[in-house]
Coordinates of C-alpha atoms in Angstrom, one line a residue:
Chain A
X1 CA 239.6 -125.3 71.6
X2 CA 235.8 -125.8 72.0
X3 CA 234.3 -127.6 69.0
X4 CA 232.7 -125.3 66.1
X5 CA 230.0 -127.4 63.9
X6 CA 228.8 -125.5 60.8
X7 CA 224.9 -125.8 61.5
X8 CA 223.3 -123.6 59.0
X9 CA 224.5 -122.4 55.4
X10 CA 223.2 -119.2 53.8
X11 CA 224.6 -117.7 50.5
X12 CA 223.8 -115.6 47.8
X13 CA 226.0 -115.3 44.7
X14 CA 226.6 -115.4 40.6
X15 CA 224.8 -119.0 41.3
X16 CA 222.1 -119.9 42.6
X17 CA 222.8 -120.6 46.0
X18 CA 219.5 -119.3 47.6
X19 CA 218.1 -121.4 46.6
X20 CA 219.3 -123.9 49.4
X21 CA 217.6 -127.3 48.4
X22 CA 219.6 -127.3 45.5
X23 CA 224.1 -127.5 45.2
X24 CA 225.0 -126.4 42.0
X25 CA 223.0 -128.3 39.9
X26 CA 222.3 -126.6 37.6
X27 CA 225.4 -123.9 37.7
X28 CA 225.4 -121.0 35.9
X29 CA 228.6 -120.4 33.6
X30 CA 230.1 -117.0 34.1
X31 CA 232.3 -115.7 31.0
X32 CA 231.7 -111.9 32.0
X33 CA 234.1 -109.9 33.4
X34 CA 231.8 -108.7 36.1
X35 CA 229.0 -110.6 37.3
X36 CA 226.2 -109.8 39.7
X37 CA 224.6 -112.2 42.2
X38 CA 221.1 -114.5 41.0
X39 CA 218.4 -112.4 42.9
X40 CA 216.3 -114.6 45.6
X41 CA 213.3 -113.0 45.8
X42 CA 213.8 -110.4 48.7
X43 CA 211.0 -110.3 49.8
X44 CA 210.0 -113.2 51.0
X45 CA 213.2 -112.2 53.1
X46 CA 212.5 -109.1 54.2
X47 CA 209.4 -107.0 55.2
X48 CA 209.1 -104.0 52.7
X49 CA 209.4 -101.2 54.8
X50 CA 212.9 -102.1 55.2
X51 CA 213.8 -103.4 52.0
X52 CA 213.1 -100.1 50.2
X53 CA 216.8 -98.7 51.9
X54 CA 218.6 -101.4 51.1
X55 CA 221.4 -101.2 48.3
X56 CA 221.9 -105.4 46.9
X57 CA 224.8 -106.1 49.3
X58 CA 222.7 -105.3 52.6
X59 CA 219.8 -107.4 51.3
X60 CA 221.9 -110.5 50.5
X61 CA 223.6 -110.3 53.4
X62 CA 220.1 -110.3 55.6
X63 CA 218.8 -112.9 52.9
X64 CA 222.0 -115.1 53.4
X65 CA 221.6 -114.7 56.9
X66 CA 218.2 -115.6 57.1
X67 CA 218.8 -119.2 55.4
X68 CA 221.3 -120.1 57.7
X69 CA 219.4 -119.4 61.0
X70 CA 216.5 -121.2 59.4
X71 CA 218.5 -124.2 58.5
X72 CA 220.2 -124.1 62.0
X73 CA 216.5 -123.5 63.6
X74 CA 217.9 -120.6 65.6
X75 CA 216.3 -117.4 66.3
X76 CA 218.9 -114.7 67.9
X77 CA 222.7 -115.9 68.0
X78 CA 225.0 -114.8 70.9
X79 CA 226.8 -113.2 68.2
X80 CA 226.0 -111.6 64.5
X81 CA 230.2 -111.3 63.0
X82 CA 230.5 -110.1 59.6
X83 CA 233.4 -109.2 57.3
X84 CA 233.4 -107.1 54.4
X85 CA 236.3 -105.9 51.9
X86 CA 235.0 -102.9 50.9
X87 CA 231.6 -102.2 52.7
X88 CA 228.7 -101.2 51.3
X89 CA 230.1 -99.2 48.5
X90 CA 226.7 -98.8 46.5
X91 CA 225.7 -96.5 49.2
X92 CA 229.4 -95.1 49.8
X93 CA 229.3 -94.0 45.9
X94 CA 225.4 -92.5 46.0
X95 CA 226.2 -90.0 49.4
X96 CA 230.2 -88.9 48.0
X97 CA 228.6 -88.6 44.5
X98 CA 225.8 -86.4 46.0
X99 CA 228.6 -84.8 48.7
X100 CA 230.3 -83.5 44.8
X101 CA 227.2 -82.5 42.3
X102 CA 225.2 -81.1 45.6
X103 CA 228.3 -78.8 46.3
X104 CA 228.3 -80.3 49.6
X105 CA 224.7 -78.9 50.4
X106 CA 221.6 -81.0 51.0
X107 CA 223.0 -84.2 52.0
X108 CA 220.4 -86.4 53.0
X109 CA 220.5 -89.1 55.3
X110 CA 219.7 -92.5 54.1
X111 CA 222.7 -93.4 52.2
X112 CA 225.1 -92.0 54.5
X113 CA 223.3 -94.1 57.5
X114 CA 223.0 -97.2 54.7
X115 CA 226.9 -96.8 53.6
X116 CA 228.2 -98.1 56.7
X117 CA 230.6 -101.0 56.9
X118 CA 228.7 -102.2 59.8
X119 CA 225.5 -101.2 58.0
X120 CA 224.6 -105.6 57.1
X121 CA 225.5 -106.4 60.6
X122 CA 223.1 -104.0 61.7
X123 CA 220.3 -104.8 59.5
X124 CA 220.6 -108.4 60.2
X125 CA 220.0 -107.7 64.4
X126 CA 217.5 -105.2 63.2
X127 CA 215.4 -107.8 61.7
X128 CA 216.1 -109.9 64.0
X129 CA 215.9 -107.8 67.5
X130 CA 219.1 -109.1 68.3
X131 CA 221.2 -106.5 71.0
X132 CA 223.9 -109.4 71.1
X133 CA 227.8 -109.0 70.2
X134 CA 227.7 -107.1 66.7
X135 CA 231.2 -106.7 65.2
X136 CA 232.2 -106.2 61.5
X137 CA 235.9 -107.0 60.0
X138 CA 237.2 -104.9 57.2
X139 CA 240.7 -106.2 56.3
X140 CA 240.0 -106.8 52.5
X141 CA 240.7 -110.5 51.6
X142 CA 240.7 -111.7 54.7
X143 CA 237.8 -110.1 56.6
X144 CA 235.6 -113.2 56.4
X145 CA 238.5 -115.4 58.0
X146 CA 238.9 -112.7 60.4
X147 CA 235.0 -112.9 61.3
X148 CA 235.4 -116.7 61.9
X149 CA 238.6 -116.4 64.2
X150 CA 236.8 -114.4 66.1
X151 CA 233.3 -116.6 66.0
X152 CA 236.0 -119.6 67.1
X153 CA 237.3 -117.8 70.1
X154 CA 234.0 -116.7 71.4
X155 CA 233.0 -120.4 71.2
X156 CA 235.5 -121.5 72.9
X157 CA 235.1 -118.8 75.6
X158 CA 230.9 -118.2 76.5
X159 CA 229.1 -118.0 73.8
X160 CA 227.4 -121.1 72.2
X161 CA 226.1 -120.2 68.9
X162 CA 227.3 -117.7 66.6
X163 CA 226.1 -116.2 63.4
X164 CA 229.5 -115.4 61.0
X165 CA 229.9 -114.0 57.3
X166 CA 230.9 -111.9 54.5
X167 CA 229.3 -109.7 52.2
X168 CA 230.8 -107.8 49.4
X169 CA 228.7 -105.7 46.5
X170 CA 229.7 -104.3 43.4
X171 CA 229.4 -100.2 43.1
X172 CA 229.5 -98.6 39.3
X173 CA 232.2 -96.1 40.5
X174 CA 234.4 -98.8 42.2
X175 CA 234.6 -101.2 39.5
X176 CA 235.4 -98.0 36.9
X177 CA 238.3 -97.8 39.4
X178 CA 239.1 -101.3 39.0
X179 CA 238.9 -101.6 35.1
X180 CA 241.4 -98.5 35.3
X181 CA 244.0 -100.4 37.9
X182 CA 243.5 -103.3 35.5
X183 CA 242.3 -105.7 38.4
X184 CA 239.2 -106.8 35.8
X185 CA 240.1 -108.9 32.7
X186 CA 239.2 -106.4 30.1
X187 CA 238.1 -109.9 28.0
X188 CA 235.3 -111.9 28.0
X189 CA 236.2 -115.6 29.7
X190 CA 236.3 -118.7 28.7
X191 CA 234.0 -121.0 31.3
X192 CA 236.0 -122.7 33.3
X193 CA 239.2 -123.6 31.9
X194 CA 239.6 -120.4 30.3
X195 CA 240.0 -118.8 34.0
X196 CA 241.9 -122.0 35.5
X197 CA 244.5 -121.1 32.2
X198 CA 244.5 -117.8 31.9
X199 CA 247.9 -115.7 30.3
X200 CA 246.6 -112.9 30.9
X201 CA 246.3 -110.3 34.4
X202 CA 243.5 -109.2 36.1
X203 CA 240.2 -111.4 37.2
X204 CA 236.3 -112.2 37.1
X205 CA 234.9 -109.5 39.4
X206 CA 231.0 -110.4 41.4
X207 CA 229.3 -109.8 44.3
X208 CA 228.4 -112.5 47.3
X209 CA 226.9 -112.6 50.7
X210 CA 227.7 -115.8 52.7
X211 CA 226.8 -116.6 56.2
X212 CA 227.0 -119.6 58.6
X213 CA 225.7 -120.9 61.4
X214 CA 228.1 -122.0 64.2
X215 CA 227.9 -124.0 67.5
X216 CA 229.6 -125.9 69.9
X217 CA 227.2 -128.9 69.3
X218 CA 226.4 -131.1 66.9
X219 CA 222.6 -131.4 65.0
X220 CA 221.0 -133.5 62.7
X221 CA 221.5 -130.2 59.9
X222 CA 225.1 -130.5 61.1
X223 CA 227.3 -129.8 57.5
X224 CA 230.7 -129.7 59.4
X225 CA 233.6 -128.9 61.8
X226 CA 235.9 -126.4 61.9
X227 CA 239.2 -127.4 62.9
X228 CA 241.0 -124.4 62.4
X229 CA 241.9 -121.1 60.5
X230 CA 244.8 -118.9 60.1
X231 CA 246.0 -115.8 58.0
X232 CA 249.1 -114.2 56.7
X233 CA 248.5 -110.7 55.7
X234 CA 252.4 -111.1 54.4
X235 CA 254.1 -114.5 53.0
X236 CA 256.9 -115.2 51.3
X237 CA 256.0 -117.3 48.2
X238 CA 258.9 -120.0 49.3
X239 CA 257.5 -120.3 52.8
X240 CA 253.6 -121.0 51.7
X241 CA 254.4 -125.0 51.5
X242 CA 256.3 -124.9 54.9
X243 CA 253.2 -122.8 57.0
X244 CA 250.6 -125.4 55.5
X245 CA 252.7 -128.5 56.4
X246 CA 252.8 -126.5 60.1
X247 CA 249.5 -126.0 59.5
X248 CA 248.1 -129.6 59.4
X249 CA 251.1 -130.8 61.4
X250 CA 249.6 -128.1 64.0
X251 CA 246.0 -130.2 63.8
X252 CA 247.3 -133.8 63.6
X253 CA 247.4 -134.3 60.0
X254 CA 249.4 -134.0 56.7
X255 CA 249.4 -133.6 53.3
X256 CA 247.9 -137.8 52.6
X257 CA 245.3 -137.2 54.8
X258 CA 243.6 -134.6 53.1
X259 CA 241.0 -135.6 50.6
X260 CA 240.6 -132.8 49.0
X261 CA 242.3 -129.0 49.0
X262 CA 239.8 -125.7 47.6
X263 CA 242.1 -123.3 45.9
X264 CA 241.4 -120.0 45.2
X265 CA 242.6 -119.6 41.8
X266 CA 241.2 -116.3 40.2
X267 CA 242.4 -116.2 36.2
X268 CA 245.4 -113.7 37.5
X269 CA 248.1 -114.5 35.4
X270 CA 250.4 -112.6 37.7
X271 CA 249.3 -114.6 41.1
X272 CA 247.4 -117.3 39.8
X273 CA 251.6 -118.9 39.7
X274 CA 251.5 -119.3 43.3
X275 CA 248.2 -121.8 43.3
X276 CA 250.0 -123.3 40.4
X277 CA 253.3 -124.0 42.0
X278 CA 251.5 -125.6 45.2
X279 CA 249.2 -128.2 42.6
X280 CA 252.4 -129.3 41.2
X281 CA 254.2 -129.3 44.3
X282 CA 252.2 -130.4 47.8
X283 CA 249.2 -130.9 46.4
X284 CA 250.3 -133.3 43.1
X285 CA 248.8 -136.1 44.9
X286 CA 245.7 -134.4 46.4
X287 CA 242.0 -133.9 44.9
X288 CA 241.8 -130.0 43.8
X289 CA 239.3 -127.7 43.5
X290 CA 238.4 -124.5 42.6
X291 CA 235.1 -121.9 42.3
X292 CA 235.9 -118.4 41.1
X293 CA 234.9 -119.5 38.2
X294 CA 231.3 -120.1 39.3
X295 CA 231.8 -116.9 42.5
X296 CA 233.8 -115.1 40.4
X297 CA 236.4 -112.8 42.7
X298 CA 235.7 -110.4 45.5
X299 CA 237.4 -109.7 49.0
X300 CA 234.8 -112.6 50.7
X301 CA 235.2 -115.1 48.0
X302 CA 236.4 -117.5 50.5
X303 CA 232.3 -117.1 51.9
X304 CA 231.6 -118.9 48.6
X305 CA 234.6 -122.1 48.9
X306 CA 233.4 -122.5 52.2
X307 CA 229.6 -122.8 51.6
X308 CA 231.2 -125.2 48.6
X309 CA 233.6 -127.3 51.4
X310 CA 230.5 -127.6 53.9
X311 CA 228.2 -128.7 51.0
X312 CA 231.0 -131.5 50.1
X313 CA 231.3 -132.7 53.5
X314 CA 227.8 -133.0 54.1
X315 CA 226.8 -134.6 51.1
X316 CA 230.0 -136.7 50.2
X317 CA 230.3 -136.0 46.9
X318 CA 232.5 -133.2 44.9
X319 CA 230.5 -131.8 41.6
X320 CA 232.3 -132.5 39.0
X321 CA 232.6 -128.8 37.7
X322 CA 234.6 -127.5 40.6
X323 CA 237.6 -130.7 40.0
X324 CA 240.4 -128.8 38.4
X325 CA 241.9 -132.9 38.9
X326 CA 240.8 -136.4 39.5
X327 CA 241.2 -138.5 42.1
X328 CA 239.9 -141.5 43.8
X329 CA 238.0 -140.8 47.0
X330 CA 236.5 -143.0 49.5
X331 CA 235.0 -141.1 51.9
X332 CA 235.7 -137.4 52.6
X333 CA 237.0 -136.9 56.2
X334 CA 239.3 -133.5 55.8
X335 CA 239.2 -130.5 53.4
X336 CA 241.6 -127.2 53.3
X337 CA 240.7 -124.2 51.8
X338 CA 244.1 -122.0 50.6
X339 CA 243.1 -118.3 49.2
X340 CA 245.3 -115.5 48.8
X341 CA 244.8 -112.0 46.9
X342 CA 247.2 -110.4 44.9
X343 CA 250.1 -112.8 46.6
X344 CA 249.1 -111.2 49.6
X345 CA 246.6 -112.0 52.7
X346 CA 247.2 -115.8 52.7
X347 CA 244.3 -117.9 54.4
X348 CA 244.2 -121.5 55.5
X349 CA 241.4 -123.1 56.7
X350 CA 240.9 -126.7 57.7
X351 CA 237.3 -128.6 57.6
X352 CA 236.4 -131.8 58.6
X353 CA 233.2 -134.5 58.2
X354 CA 231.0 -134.7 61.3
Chain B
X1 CA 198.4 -76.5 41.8
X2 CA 197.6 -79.8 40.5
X3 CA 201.1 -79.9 39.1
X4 CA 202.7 -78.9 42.2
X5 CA 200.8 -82.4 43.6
X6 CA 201.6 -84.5 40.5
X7 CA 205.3 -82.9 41.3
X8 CA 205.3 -83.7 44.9
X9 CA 204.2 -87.6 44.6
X10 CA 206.8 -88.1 42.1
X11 CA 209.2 -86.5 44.1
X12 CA 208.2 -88.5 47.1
X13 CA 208.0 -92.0 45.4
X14 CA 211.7 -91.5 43.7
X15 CA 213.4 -89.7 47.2
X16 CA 212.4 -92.0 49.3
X17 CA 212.4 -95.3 47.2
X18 CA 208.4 -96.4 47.4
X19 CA 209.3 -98.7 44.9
X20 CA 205.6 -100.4 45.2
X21 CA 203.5 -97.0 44.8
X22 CA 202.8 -95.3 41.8
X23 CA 201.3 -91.5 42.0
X24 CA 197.9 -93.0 41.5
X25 CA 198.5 -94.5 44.8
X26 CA 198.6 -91.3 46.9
X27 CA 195.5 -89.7 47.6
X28 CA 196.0 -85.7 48.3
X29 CA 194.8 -86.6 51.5
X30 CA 196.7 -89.8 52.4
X31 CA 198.2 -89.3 55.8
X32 CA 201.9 -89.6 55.0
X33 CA 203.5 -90.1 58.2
X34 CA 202.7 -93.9 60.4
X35 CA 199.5 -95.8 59.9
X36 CA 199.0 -94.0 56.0
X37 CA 202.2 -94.0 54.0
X38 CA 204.3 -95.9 56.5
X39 CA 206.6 -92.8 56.4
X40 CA 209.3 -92.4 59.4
X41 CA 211.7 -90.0 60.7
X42 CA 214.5 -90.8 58.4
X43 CA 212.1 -90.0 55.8
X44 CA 211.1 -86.8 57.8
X45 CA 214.8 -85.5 57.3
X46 CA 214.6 -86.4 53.3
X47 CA 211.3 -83.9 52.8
X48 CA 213.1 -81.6 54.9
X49 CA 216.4 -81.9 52.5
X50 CA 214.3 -82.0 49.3
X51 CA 212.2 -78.8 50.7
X52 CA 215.1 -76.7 50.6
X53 CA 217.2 -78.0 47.6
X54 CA 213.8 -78.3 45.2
X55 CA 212.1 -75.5 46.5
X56 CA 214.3 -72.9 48.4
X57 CA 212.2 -73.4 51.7
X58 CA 213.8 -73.9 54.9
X59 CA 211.6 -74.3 57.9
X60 CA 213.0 -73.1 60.6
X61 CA 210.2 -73.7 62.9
X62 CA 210.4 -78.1 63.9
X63 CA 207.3 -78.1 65.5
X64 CA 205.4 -77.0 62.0
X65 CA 207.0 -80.2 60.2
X66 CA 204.1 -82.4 61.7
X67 CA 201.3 -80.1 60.3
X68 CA 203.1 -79.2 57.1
X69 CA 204.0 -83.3 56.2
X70 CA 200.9 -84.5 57.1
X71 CA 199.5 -84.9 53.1
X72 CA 200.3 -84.0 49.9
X73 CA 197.6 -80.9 50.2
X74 CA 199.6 -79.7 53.2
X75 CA 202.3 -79.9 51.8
X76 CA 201.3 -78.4 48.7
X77 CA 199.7 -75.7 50.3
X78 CA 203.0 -74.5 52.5
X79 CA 204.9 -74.6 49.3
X80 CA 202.9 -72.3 47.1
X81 CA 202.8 -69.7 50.4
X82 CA 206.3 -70.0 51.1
X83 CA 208.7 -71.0 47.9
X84 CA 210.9 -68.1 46.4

């Protein structure tokens, strides 16, 4: 494979990761049980004839999008990839909602056209007159890893610079749906350790857009490589050690040799056993981390723990608030990411210093 | 008349999401379409919409949709002529 360099970060979220100067600093702590992104100030983003449209999740996206090109000084990629879990549902809930008290009369346009699961992609070459490559993934947790398998192949095939990401928004009516299945904590949360010890189910739910800039060379705004990324949609608990020993084995390292793994621990009591059994197991030796409790939980979390693992890598040093443990570390050189929803749609992906 | 103005700018501003303007923004005679409001054709098909849900008008002539949107007295004016 082509080298892929992480050249630009963008990412709105329950932080405030606009603001891109800044890495956590000065974190916000989350102890709701659903949690909307910091608002950047759109429009210095976006023009206002557009931005009147847009639901939040299509304006973070463009916003997250428009920090990484600027970082990565790049004007119109050879591709825009996005993956989303659920879409734009704020616009998905407006149209059905209308669709039902309208008696399916006088449907109007705008948030059927803005509801879209390809509707951020398509903003983002709007604003940026980009007829390139525009593809949006939709398979839940692991759309955004989709997205960047996909930037990684194109890289390694034509293309030489890629903008990839995720986007997910929270909708009233979805979320209703989700306190019913019992997927939200119905508590309040204890910041921090009070997700990372959790006895009971459900999660932190929030909102995010991340994107990134990648190319097959190397800049001076250069954050970090991406070795490689694979997915499970199905894994047996007992065979999740074994495919990340394959995994590294696969890219010439193992389990010593990474400084630090990002977990994606949510506050699920019922799932939250399967990070646990890999930091006492594998990882007992290795620097861990974790940030739901800063993104809180949505299909593209993993958007977040990757702007986190770039930002470590770049800046060679771990805040202290995302340690769940501490170790010694010299010098960062290699970082893996582990997520999984629900036990199920298991993604690895490996990071290295530049 | 007056009322059916006031009625229509609100209308307008909340439809199609001007979230900048107020109603003391819009003159009666404000071109709405390109260099006055900004409007544009999705907008076009949310008058139509709100024509006949709000008023009971359809128009079933296309070609009248330029003359009828062009301002808020226009607009006004077609209503009072034409609503049930």
């Amino acid at each position: 494979m082509k080298n892929c360099y992480i050249n630009g970060v963008g990412s709105v979220s329950a932080q405030e990761t606009s603001d891109y100067e800044t890495f956590l600093e000065n974190y916000k702590e989350i102890t709701t049980n659903i949690t909307t992104v910091c608002k950047p100030n759109y429009r210095d983003f976006i023009k206002p004839n557009r931005i009147r449209r847009m639901a939040s999740g299509v304006k973070n996206g463009v916003v997250a999008a428009k920090i990484a090109l600027t970082e990565a000084n790049l004007d119109s990629p050879d591709a825009i990839i996005t993956g989303t879990g659920m879409g734009c549902t704020i616009d998905s809930e407006k149209f059905l909602k209308n669709i039902v008290a309208n008696d399916e009369q006088f449907l109007t346009p705008t948030s059927f056209i803005q509801s879209t699961h390809n509707t951020v992609g398509g903003q983002i070459a709007l604003s940026l007159q980009c007829n390139a490559y525009n593809v949006t993934y939709v398979h839940n947790a692991t759309s955004f890893e989709t997205s960047i398998i996909d930037a990684m192949l194109m890289l390694n095939d034509d293309a030489s610079k890629i903008l990839v990401g995720a986007v997910d928004e929270i909708g009233k009516q979805t979320t209703e749906f989700y306190k019913e299945a019992k997927i939200v904590k119905p508590e309040e949360i204890i910041f921090k350790d009070g997700l990372l010890n959790s006895k009971t189910k459900g999660t932190s739910l929030s909102e995010g857009a991340h994107f990134f800039v990648l190319e097959n060379e190397k800049t001076t705004n250069t954050y970090a490589k991406i070795k490689a990324v694979e997915i499970y949609d199905i894994l047996e608990e007992n065979k999740i050690e074994e495919k990340i020993h394959q995994f590294l084995k696969d890219n010439q390292l193992d389990i010593d040799t990474i400084d630090a793994v990002i977990l994606g621990n949510n506050g699920n009591v019922e799932f939250d056993c399967i990070f646990n059994n890999l930091q006492n197991g594998i990882f007992k030796h290795t620097q861990q981390l974790y940030y739901k409790h800063l993104s809180g939980e949505y299909y593209t979390a993993n958007g977040f723990g990757l702007y986190l693992a770039s930002n470590i890598l770049k800046n060679q040093e771990i805040p202290e608030i995302v340690k769940i443990n501490h170790k010694e570390n010299k010098s960062l050189k290699h970082i893996l990411l582990y997520n999984q929803y629900r036990g199920e749609e298991h993604s690895f992906i490996l990071l290295s210093s530049c | 008349m007056d009322n059916l103005k006031q009625e229509l700018k609100e209308k307008i501003i909340e439809n199609l999401n001007l979230e900048d303007m107020n109603v003391a923004d819009i003159d009666d005679n404000d071109v709405l379409f390109g260099d006055g409001l900004g409007l544009d054709s999705i907008d076009a098909l949310e008058l139509i919409v709100m024509l006949d849900k709000d008023y009971g008008i359809k128009i079933a002539d296309p070609k009248k949709g330029k003359s009828i949107f062009e301002s808020i007295n226009t607009m006004a004016k077609f209503i009072s002529e034409n609503r049930n």
